[in-house]
Amino acid sequence: MYVMSHNKIHDPIGGVFVKRTSTLLVVAVIGVSLTLTACGSDSGSGTDSAAATGKVGVILPDTKSSVRWETKDRPALEAAFKSAGVDFTIQNAEGSADTMATIADGMIADGVTVLAIVNLDSDSGASIQEKAAAQGVKTIDYDRLTLGGSADVYVSFDNTKVGELQGQGLVDCLGGKPANVVFLNGSPTDNNATLFSEGAHSVIDATPTITNVGEQAVPDWDNDKAVTIFEQLYTAADGRVDGVYAANDGLAGSVVSILEKNKRAGQVPVTGQDATVEGLQNILAGTQCMTVYKSATEEANALAEVAIALSKGEEPTTSSTSRDDTGGRDVPSVLLTPKSITKDTVGVVFEDGGQSKDDVCTGQFAPMCAAAGV
């Protein structure tokens, strides 16, 4: 973790940056039936009469860093696999690298032929992929690239672009006035957090009216730790904070709680990511200025298409490569396009099915939604 004051610091988290090298193509993969029995906390099988060729295992990272994994990714993945007639199992490591390794061992022993993981850190992720490869199991990096790993394909959003959208969103919300900004970055073990920060810095550092007065990463994307970390950064800056780069909506909520404590909520623009219910409500209330929407359905469908192709022994259709300098290789990738969301565009998330209007526009937020035209 790093704390920087009164400086503009590039690459606060460190690590290797992923670069998109080509544009995304539309992927179309015909569904295939896989009829082996799936194991784990969630499984399903198709009824198509085509010959079984394998099954797919997916390990999600946790339930604490973001609500998206269980509320969005899991149901989207289940729907995609069921629609394609794919035998699958989905489990959650609950933030433990040891648990993820145990789950992976169990899935491999139970016969998965394709294993997709959202790594908790690159070292543990690479070990899982090495074991899988030794057993002839194809692997996919889902959402986060495993540096030094051996994944056959990487499926994610363009995460540098996510950071660029966050950075531009904060610049726009500050309106060109001189401003002191604090960076609250994601987990230092998550390569995506490095990319988000890289993208945000590329925009914010190029804005001469903005001064970086504090910066720190939040271990494991822990929202409770984020409260303490931001309060310390805020105090170290003597409260002279005019804007906050928060890497996701969970961290943004932690920032808002401290700003409320200091009676400054709504006066200090805060960024976010994931378009969560809380994040969208904060945007409607004016305590968060923007978020970045990444369609879980779109990402899950992309993963399902790649997994189905691999399970059939086919070469998946990819559109990009992502550089892994640790492993010295370019990883075939499917990188999707994120969207910036402000109060004026909250409706985009509802229209796309990313969140339910009924969940967001409830109670005190109903008139706010009406005022925003949604």
Tab-separated table of C-alpha atoms in Angstrom:
chain	number	residue	atom	x	y	z
A	1	MET	CA	0.000	0.000	0.000
A	2	TYR	CA	1.161	3.515	-0.718
A	3	VAL	CA	0.311	6.970	0.604
A	4	MET	CA	1.333	9.899	-1.558
A	5	SER	CA	0.810	13.537	-0.673
A	6	HIS	CA	0.965	16.706	-2.743
A	7	ASN	CA	2.330	14.880	-5.746
A	8	LYS	CA	1.029	13.352	-8.921
A	9	ILE	CA	2.158	9.755	-8.796
A	10	HIS	CA	1.870	7.414	-11.788
A	11	ASP	CA	1.269	3.689	-11.253
A	12	PRO	CA	0.598	3.720	-7.496
A	13	ILE	CA	-0.139	0.050	-7.317
A	14	GLY	CA	2.606	-1.289	-9.535
A	15	GLY	CA	2.444	-4.478	-11.493
A	16	VAL	CA	2.179	-5.241	-15.150
A	17	PHE	CA	-0.252	-3.390	-17.369
A	18	VAL	CA	-2.421	-5.173	-19.883
A	19	LYS	CA	-2.671	-3.513	-23.288
A	20	ARG	CA	-5.468	-4.132	-25.764
A	21	THR	CA	-3.980	-4.786	-29.173
A	22	SER	CA	-7.007	-5.058	-31.398
A	23	THR	CA	-10.679	-4.257	-31.468
A	24	LEU	CA	-13.404	-6.523	-30.199
A	25	LEU	CA	-15.163	-8.695	-32.752
A	26	VAL	CA	-18.641	-10.059	-32.361
A	27	VAL	CA	-18.451	-13.676	-31.253
A	28	ALA	CA	-21.011	-16.235	-32.316
A	29	VAL	CA	-20.700	-19.749	-30.995
A	30	ILE	CA	-23.274	-22.496	-31.451
A	31	GLY	CA	-24.388	-24.098	-28.170
A	32	VAL	CA	-23.251	-27.626	-27.408
A	33	SER	CA	-24.651	-30.240	-25.054
A	34	LEU	CA	-22.409	-31.559	-22.303
A	35	THR	CA	-23.987	-34.269	-20.180
A	36	LEU	CA	-21.470	-35.205	-17.530
A	37	THR	CA	-22.674	-34.592	-13.991
A	38	ALA	CA	-21.482	-31.314	-12.470
A	39	CYS	CA	-20.296	-30.948	-8.899
A	40	GLY	CA	-20.231	-28.071	-6.466
A	41	SER	CA	-22.593	-25.561	-4.984
A	42	ASP	CA	-24.329	-24.843	-8.300
A	43	SER	CA	-24.593	-27.112	-11.288
A	44	GLY	CA	-26.738	-27.822	-14.289
A	45	SER	CA	-26.879	-30.017	-17.318
A	46	GLY	CA	-28.438	-29.763	-20.732
A	47	THR	CA	-30.818	-32.113	-22.440
A	48	ASP	CA	-29.522	-31.878	-26.019
A	49	SER	CA	-28.721	-35.279	-27.561
A	50	ALA	CA	-25.274	-34.265	-28.848
A	51	ALA	CA	-22.377	-36.328	-27.517
A	52	ALA	CA	-20.898	-35.163	-24.219
A	53	THR	CA	-17.420	-33.737	-24.480
A	54	GLY	CA	-16.723	-32.329	-21.027
A	55	LYS	CA	-17.911	-29.947	-18.367
A	56	VAL	CA	-17.073	-26.458	-17.201
A	57	GLY	CA	-16.069	-25.264	-13.733
A	58	VAL	CA	-16.119	-21.610	-12.666
A	59	ILE	CA	-14.647	-20.279	-9.422
A	60	LEU	CA	-15.767	-16.800	-8.360
A	61	PRO	CA	-13.502	-14.859	-5.968
A	62	ASP	CA	-15.599	-13.687	-3.005
A	63	THR	CA	-18.812	-12.084	-1.818
A	64	LYS	CA	-17.237	-9.098	-0.058
A	65	SER	CA	-15.320	-7.079	-2.646
A	66	SER	CA	-18.397	-6.529	-4.807
A	67	VAL	CA	-21.975	-7.767	-4.770
A	68	ARG	CA	-21.713	-8.360	-8.523
A	69	TRP	CA	-20.189	-11.852	-8.271
A	70	GLU	CA	-23.218	-13.517	-6.704
A	71	THR	CA	-26.021	-11.170	-7.734
A	72	LYS	CA	-25.001	-10.666	-11.374
A	73	ASP	CA	-22.216	-12.971	-12.597
A	74	ARG	CA	-23.509	-16.224	-11.101
A	75	PRO	CA	-27.071	-15.968	-12.482
A	76	ALA	CA	-25.790	-14.704	-15.842
A	77	LEU	CA	-23.345	-17.615	-16.113
A	78	GLU	CA	-25.998	-20.122	-15.066
A	79	ALA	CA	-28.374	-18.792	-17.709
A	80	ALA	CA	-25.708	-18.837	-20.424
A	81	PHE	CA	-24.582	-22.391	-19.693
A	82	LYS	CA	-28.120	-23.736	-19.315
A	83	SER	CA	-29.170	-22.081	-22.576
A	84	ALA	CA	-26.274	-23.765	-24.361
A	85	GLY	CA	-26.925	-27.130	-22.720
A	86	VAL	CA	-23.601	-27.095	-20.898
A	87	ASP	CA	-22.826	-29.206	-17.836
A	88	PHE	CA	-21.304	-26.812	-15.288
A	89	THR	CA	-20.439	-26.077	-11.688
A	90	ILE	CA	-19.992	-22.651	-10.104
A	91	GLN	CA	-18.472	-22.104	-6.663
A	92	ASN	CA	-17.176	-19.140	-4.677
A	93	ALA	CA	-13.812	-19.038	-2.886
A	94	GLU	CA	-15.074	-16.491	-0.325
A	95	GLY	CA	-11.857	-14.490	-0.476
A	96	SER	CA	-9.535	-17.385	0.393
A	97	ALA	CA	-6.785	-18.445	-2.022
A	98	ASP	CA	-6.521	-21.756	-0.138
A	99	THR	CA	-10.238	-22.352	-0.564
A	100	MET	CA	-9.996	-21.547	-4.266
A	101	ALA	CA	-7.150	-24.051	-4.655
A	102	THR	CA	-9.181	-26.722	-2.816
A	103	ILE	CA	-12.236	-26.056	-4.973
A	104	ALA	CA	-10.085	-26.250	-8.113
A	105	ASP	CA	-8.582	-29.577	-7.008
A	106	GLY	CA	-12.068	-30.928	-6.430
A	107	MET	CA	-13.362	-29.752	-9.782
A	108	ILE	CA	-10.388	-31.261	-11.614
A	109	ALA	CA	-10.818	-34.546	-9.725
A	110	ASP	CA	-14.506	-34.569	-10.637
A	111	GLY	CA	-13.739	-34.238	-14.318
A	112	VAL	CA	-14.089	-30.641	-15.464
A	113	THR	CA	-12.446	-30.217	-18.844
A	114	VAL	CA	-12.531	-26.411	-18.753
A	115	LEU	CA	-11.803	-24.355	-15.628
A	116	ALA	CA	-12.439	-20.590	-15.396
A	117	ILE	CA	-11.205	-18.627	-12.380
A	118	VAL	CA	-11.347	-15.075	-11.092
A	119	ASN	CA	-8.003	-15.149	-9.314
A	120	LEU	CA	-7.510	-13.686	-5.851
A	121	ASP	CA	-3.843	-13.076	-6.674
A	122	SER	CA	-1.668	-14.050	-9.604
A	123	ASP	CA	0.604	-16.478	-7.745
A	124	SER	CA	-2.213	-18.670	-6.444
A	125	GLY	CA	-4.047	-18.381	-9.757
A	126	ALA	CA	-0.976	-19.486	-11.694
A	127	SER	CA	-0.564	-22.539	-9.419
A	128	ILE	CA	-4.168	-23.580	-10.081
A	129	GLN	CA	-3.667	-23.233	-13.824
A	130	GLU	CA	-0.437	-25.232	-13.716
A	131	LYS	CA	-2.211	-28.115	-11.936
A	132	ALA	CA	-5.096	-27.949	-14.395
A	133	ALA	CA	-2.802	-28.018	-17.427
A	134	ALA	CA	-0.992	-31.063	-16.027
A	135	GLN	CA	-4.355	-32.869	-16.049
A	136	GLY	CA	-5.212	-31.725	-19.556
A	137	VAL	CA	-7.779	-29.170	-18.356
A	138	LYS	CA	-8.125	-25.984	-20.389
A	139	THR	CA	-8.188	-22.774	-18.349
A	140	ILE	CA	-9.753	-19.332	-18.732
A	141	ASP	CA	-8.958	-16.142	-16.837
A	142	TYR	CA	-12.331	-14.559	-16.119
A	143	ASP	CA	-12.368	-10.797	-15.463
A	144	ARG	CA	-8.789	-10.710	-14.047
A	145	LEU	CA	-5.613	-11.692	-15.887
A	146	THR	CA	-3.348	-14.079	-13.976
A	147	LEU	CA	0.177	-12.702	-14.404
A	148	GLY	CA	2.624	-15.533	-14.943
A	149	GLY	CA	-0.281	-17.910	-15.484
A	150	SER	CA	-1.069	-20.212	-18.365
A	151	ALA	CA	-4.711	-19.484	-19.210
A	152	ASP	CA	-5.691	-20.428	-22.738
A	153	VAL	CA	-7.953	-17.352	-23.009
A	154	TYR	CA	-8.656	-14.184	-21.034
A	155	VAL	CA	-12.253	-12.864	-20.960
A	156	SER	CA	-12.843	-9.430	-19.461
A	157	PHE	CA	-13.589	-5.803	-20.138
A	158	ASP	CA	-10.986	-3.338	-21.359
A	159	ASN	CA	-9.867	-2.442	-17.856
A	160	THR	CA	-7.546	0.395	-18.819
A	161	LYS	CA	-10.558	1.944	-20.530
A	162	VAL	CA	-12.535	1.516	-17.299
A	163	GLY	CA	-9.950	3.660	-15.508
A	164	GLU	CA	-9.942	6.221	-18.308
A	165	LEU	CA	-13.715	6.571	-18.003
A	166	GLN	CA	-13.394	6.983	-14.238
A	167	GLY	CA	-10.660	9.572	-14.616
A	168	GLN	CA	-12.588	11.542	-17.221
A	169	GLY	CA	-15.726	11.290	-15.113
A	170	LEU	CA	-13.952	12.854	-12.143
A	171	VAL	CA	-12.429	15.595	-14.304
A	172	ASP	CA	-15.871	16.384	-15.736
A	173	CYS	CA	-17.503	16.416	-12.305
A	174	LEU	CA	-14.870	18.832	-10.997
A	175	GLY	CA	-15.737	21.193	-13.820
A	176	GLY	CA	-12.268	22.546	-14.464
A	177	LYS	CA	-11.828	24.185	-11.064
A	178	PRO	CA	-8.556	23.779	-9.124
A	179	ALA	CA	-8.943	20.652	-7.055
A	180	ASN	CA	-7.157	18.399	-4.597
A	181	VAL	CA	-7.882	14.743	-5.337
A	182	VAL	CA	-7.396	11.546	-3.335
A	183	PHE	CA	-6.980	8.154	-5.029
A	184	LEU	CA	-8.516	5.138	-3.294
A	185	ASN	CA	-7.313	2.239	-5.413
A	186	GLY	CA	-8.405	-1.390	-5.462
A	187	SER	CA	-6.498	-4.378	-4.144
A	188	PRO	CA	-2.742	-4.341	-4.882
A	189	THR	CA	-2.912	-8.071	-5.715
A	190	ASP	CA	-5.564	-7.517	-8.413
A	191	ASN	CA	-4.068	-6.710	-11.814
A	192	ASN	CA	-7.351	-5.071	-12.801
A	193	ALA	CA	-6.903	-2.533	-10.002
A	194	THR	CA	-3.529	-1.646	-11.475
A	195	LEU	CA	-5.140	-1.141	-14.877
A	196	PHE	CA	-7.982	0.963	-13.475
A	197	SER	CA	-5.478	3.200	-11.712
A	198	GLU	CA	-3.268	3.395	-14.802
A	199	GLY	CA	-6.203	4.501	-16.922
A	200	ALA	CA	-7.436	7.023	-14.378
A	201	HIS	CA	-3.976	8.522	-13.895
A	202	SER	CA	-3.522	8.910	-17.645
A	203	VAL	CA	-6.458	11.340	-17.654
A	204	ILE	CA	-6.202	12.985	-14.240
A	205	ASP	CA	-2.420	13.508	-14.310
A	206	ALA	CA	-2.808	15.313	-17.635
A	207	THR	CA	-5.236	17.807	-16.070
A	208	PRO	CA	-3.178	20.756	-14.758
A	209	THR	CA	-5.873	22.010	-12.377
A	210	ILE	CA	-5.817	18.794	-10.333
A	211	THR	CA	-3.354	17.956	-7.549
A	212	ASN	CA	-2.981	14.479	-6.063
A	213	VAL	CA	-2.925	14.918	-2.275
A	214	GLY	CA	-3.132	11.295	-1.184
A	215	GLU	CA	-3.209	7.791	-2.537
A	216	GLN	CA	-3.495	4.267	-1.187
A	217	ALA	CA	-4.594	0.805	-2.256
A	218	VAL	CA	-7.260	-1.101	-0.311
A	219	PRO	CA	-6.255	-4.696	0.503
A	220	ASP	CA	-8.691	-7.273	-0.899
A	221	TRP	CA	-11.105	-4.500	-1.932
A	222	ASP	CA	-12.276	-4.566	1.685
A	223	ASN	CA	-14.918	-1.858	2.152
A	224	ASP	CA	-14.451	-1.757	5.926
A	225	LYS	CA	-10.711	-1.192	5.533
A	226	ALA	CA	-11.501	1.444	2.928
A	227	VAL	CA	-13.398	3.490	5.514
A	228	THR	CA	-10.338	3.644	7.768
A	229	ILE	CA	-7.899	4.240	4.924
A	230	PHE	CA	-9.896	7.080	3.394
A	231	GLU	CA	-10.465	8.749	6.756
A	232	GLN	CA	-6.696	8.689	7.331
A	233	LEU	CA	-6.055	10.157	3.871
A	234	TYR	CA	-8.719	12.801	4.438
A	235	THR	CA	-7.202	13.750	7.800
A	236	ALA	CA	-3.671	13.820	6.364
A	237	ALA	CA	-4.897	16.319	3.758
A	238	ASP	CA	-6.470	18.431	6.534
A	239	GLY	CA	-9.833	17.883	4.912
A	240	ARG	CA	-8.774	19.821	1.822
A	241	VAL	CA	-10.132	17.197	-0.563
A	242	ASP	CA	-12.214	18.292	-3.555
A	243	GLY	CA	-12.626	14.982	-5.381
A	244	VAL	CA	-12.039	11.259	-4.882
A	245	TYR	CA	-11.081	8.547	-7.314
A	246	ALA	CA	-12.675	5.413	-5.811
A	247	ALA	CA	-12.011	2.278	-7.848
A	248	ASN	CA	-15.474	0.716	-7.417
A	249	ASP	CA	-18.889	1.421	-5.922
A	250	GLY	CA	-18.091	-0.434	-2.711
A	251	LEU	CA	-15.086	1.784	-2.040
A	252	ALA	CA	-17.133	4.807	-3.118
A	253	GLY	CA	-19.708	3.950	-0.451
A	254	SER	CA	-16.934	3.883	2.147
A	255	VAL	CA	-15.764	7.312	0.991
A	256	VAL	CA	-19.302	8.716	1.101
A	257	SER	CA	-19.696	7.531	4.710
A	258	ILE	CA	-16.674	9.592	5.777
A	259	LEU	CA	-17.772	12.590	3.731
A	260	GLU	CA	-21.185	12.376	5.425
A	261	LYS	CA	-19.441	12.256	8.806
A	262	ASN	CA	-17.671	15.479	7.854
A	263	LYS	CA	-20.853	17.016	6.388
A	264	ARG	CA	-19.345	17.148	2.891
A	265	ALA	CA	-21.283	14.423	1.095
A	266	GLY	CA	-22.535	15.784	-2.207
A	267	GLN	CA	-19.896	18.512	-2.232
A	268	VAL	CA	-17.015	16.201	-3.171
A	269	PRO	CA	-17.343	14.246	-6.455
A	270	VAL	CA	-16.615	10.510	-6.073
A	271	THR	CA	-16.133	7.949	-8.849
A	272	GLY	CA	-17.141	4.286	-8.806
A	273	GLN	CA	-17.515	1.110	-10.837
A	274	ASP	CA	-19.933	-1.829	-11.263
A	275	ALA	CA	-23.216	0.152	-11.322
A	276	THR	CA	-24.410	-1.503	-8.111
A	277	VAL	CA	-27.760	-0.644	-6.531
A	278	GLU	CA	-25.972	1.403	-3.849
A	279	GLY	CA	-23.756	3.099	-6.427
A	280	LEU	CA	-26.701	4.119	-8.609
A	281	GLN	CA	-28.626	5.353	-5.571
A	282	ASN	CA	-25.622	7.429	-4.497
A	283	ILE	CA	-25.479	8.905	-7.992
A	284	LEU	CA	-29.193	9.770	-7.869
A	285	ALA	CA	-28.667	11.328	-4.419
A	286	GLY	CA	-25.698	13.347	-5.682
A	287	THR	CA	-23.135	11.843	-3.298
A	288	GLN	CA	-21.355	9.930	-6.091
A	289	CYS	CA	-20.747	11.555	-9.460
A	290	MET	CA	-20.400	8.509	-11.741
A	291	THR	CA	-19.866	4.786	-12.058
A	292	VAL	CA	-18.739	2.430	-14.814
A	293	TYR	CA	-21.166	-0.186	-16.072
A	294	LYS	CA	-19.857	-3.558	-17.232
A	295	SER	CA	-22.625	-5.885	-18.339
A	296	ALA	CA	-22.348	-9.139	-16.358
A	297	THR	CA	-24.570	-10.812	-18.934
A	298	GLU	CA	-22.292	-9.755	-21.762
A	299	GLU	CA	-19.186	-10.933	-19.919
A	300	ALA	CA	-20.803	-14.205	-18.841
A	301	ASN	CA	-21.966	-14.930	-22.375
A	302	ALA	CA	-18.468	-14.270	-23.685
A	303	LEU	CA	-17.029	-16.681	-21.105
A	304	ALA	CA	-19.629	-19.310	-21.970
A	305	GLU	CA	-18.824	-19.051	-25.684
A	306	VAL	CA	-15.101	-19.490	-25.047
A	307	ALA	CA	-15.665	-22.356	-22.581
A	308	ILE	CA	-17.979	-24.165	-24.995
A	309	ALA	CA	-15.449	-23.915	-27.808
A	310	LEU	CA	-12.634	-25.208	-25.594
A	311	SER	CA	-14.780	-28.074	-24.322
A	312	LYS	CA	-15.405	-29.128	-27.935
A	313	GLY	CA	-11.688	-29.059	-28.680
A	314	GLU	CA	-12.115	-26.028	-30.915
A	315	GLU	CA	-10.095	-22.813	-31.076
A	316	PRO	CA	-12.140	-20.039	-29.401
A	317	THR	CA	-12.789	-16.875	-31.367
A	318	THR	CA	-10.832	-14.019	-29.773
A	319	SER	CA	-10.315	-10.443	-30.857
A	320	SER	CA	-7.385	-9.142	-28.848
A	321	THR	CA	-4.267	-10.125	-26.969
A	322	SER	CA	-3.313	-9.013	-23.473
A	323	ARG	CA	0.349	-8.709	-22.577
A	324	ASP	CA	1.581	-10.669	-19.567
A	325	ASP	CA	5.145	-9.499	-19.065
A	326	THR	CA	5.541	-11.734	-15.998
A	327	GLY	CA	4.851	-14.796	-18.118
A	328	GLY	CA	6.464	-13.331	-21.218
A	329	ARG	CA	3.470	-13.984	-23.437
A	330	ASP	CA	0.492	-12.441	-25.190
A	331	VAL	CA	-2.732	-14.030	-23.982
A	332	PRO	CA	-5.569	-14.465	-26.534
A	333	SER	CA	-8.368	-12.275	-25.214
A	334	VAL	CA	-11.959	-11.155	-25.510
A	335	LEU	CA	-12.112	-7.589	-24.171
A	336	LEU	CA	-15.518	-5.951	-23.915
A	337	THR	CA	-16.378	-2.243	-23.859
A	338	PRO	CA	-17.417	-0.562	-20.557
A	339	LYS	CA	-19.855	2.379	-20.274
A	340	SER	CA	-19.674	5.523	-18.168
A	341	ILE	CA	-22.846	6.172	-16.154
A	342	THR	CA	-23.913	9.502	-14.632
A	343	LYS	CA	-27.231	10.732	-13.239
A	344	ASP	CA	-28.331	11.541	-16.798
A	345	THR	CA	-27.670	7.993	-18.034
A	346	VAL	CA	-28.763	5.781	-15.114
A	347	GLY	CA	-31.569	4.521	-17.337
A	348	VAL	CA	-29.015	2.765	-19.551
A	349	VAL	CA	-28.352	0.251	-16.780
A	350	PHE	CA	-32.072	-0.471	-16.360
A	351	GLU	CA	-32.642	-0.847	-20.100
A	352	ASP	CA	-29.751	-3.299	-20.383
A	353	GLY	CA	-30.949	-5.359	-17.424
A	354	GLY	CA	-27.899	-4.550	-15.303
A	355	GLN	CA	-30.120	-3.548	-12.384
A	356	SER	CA	-33.845	-3.508	-11.727
A	357	LYS	CA	-35.472	-0.094	-11.587
A	358	ASP	CA	-37.656	-1.414	-8.759
A	359	ASP	CA	-34.566	-2.227	-6.692
A	360	VAL	CA	-32.959	1.175	-7.233
A	361	CYS	CA	-35.944	3.524	-7.382
A	362	THR	CA	-37.464	2.571	-4.038
A	363	GLY	CA	-38.416	4.663	-1.010
A	364	GLN	CA	-36.611	7.981	-0.881
A	365	PHE	CA	-35.010	7.273	-4.264
A	366	ALA	CA	-38.317	7.103	-6.166
A	367	PRO	CA	-38.639	10.887	-6.589
A	368	MET	CA	-34.931	11.099	-7.428
A	369	CYS	CA	-35.447	8.609	-10.255
A	370	ALA	CA	-38.424	10.614	-11.488
A	371	ALA	CA	-36.349	13.794	-11.403
A	372	ALA	CA	-33.631	12.002	-13.406
A	373	GLY	CA	-36.204	10.942	-15.981
A	374	VAL	CA	-36.140	7.221	-15.217
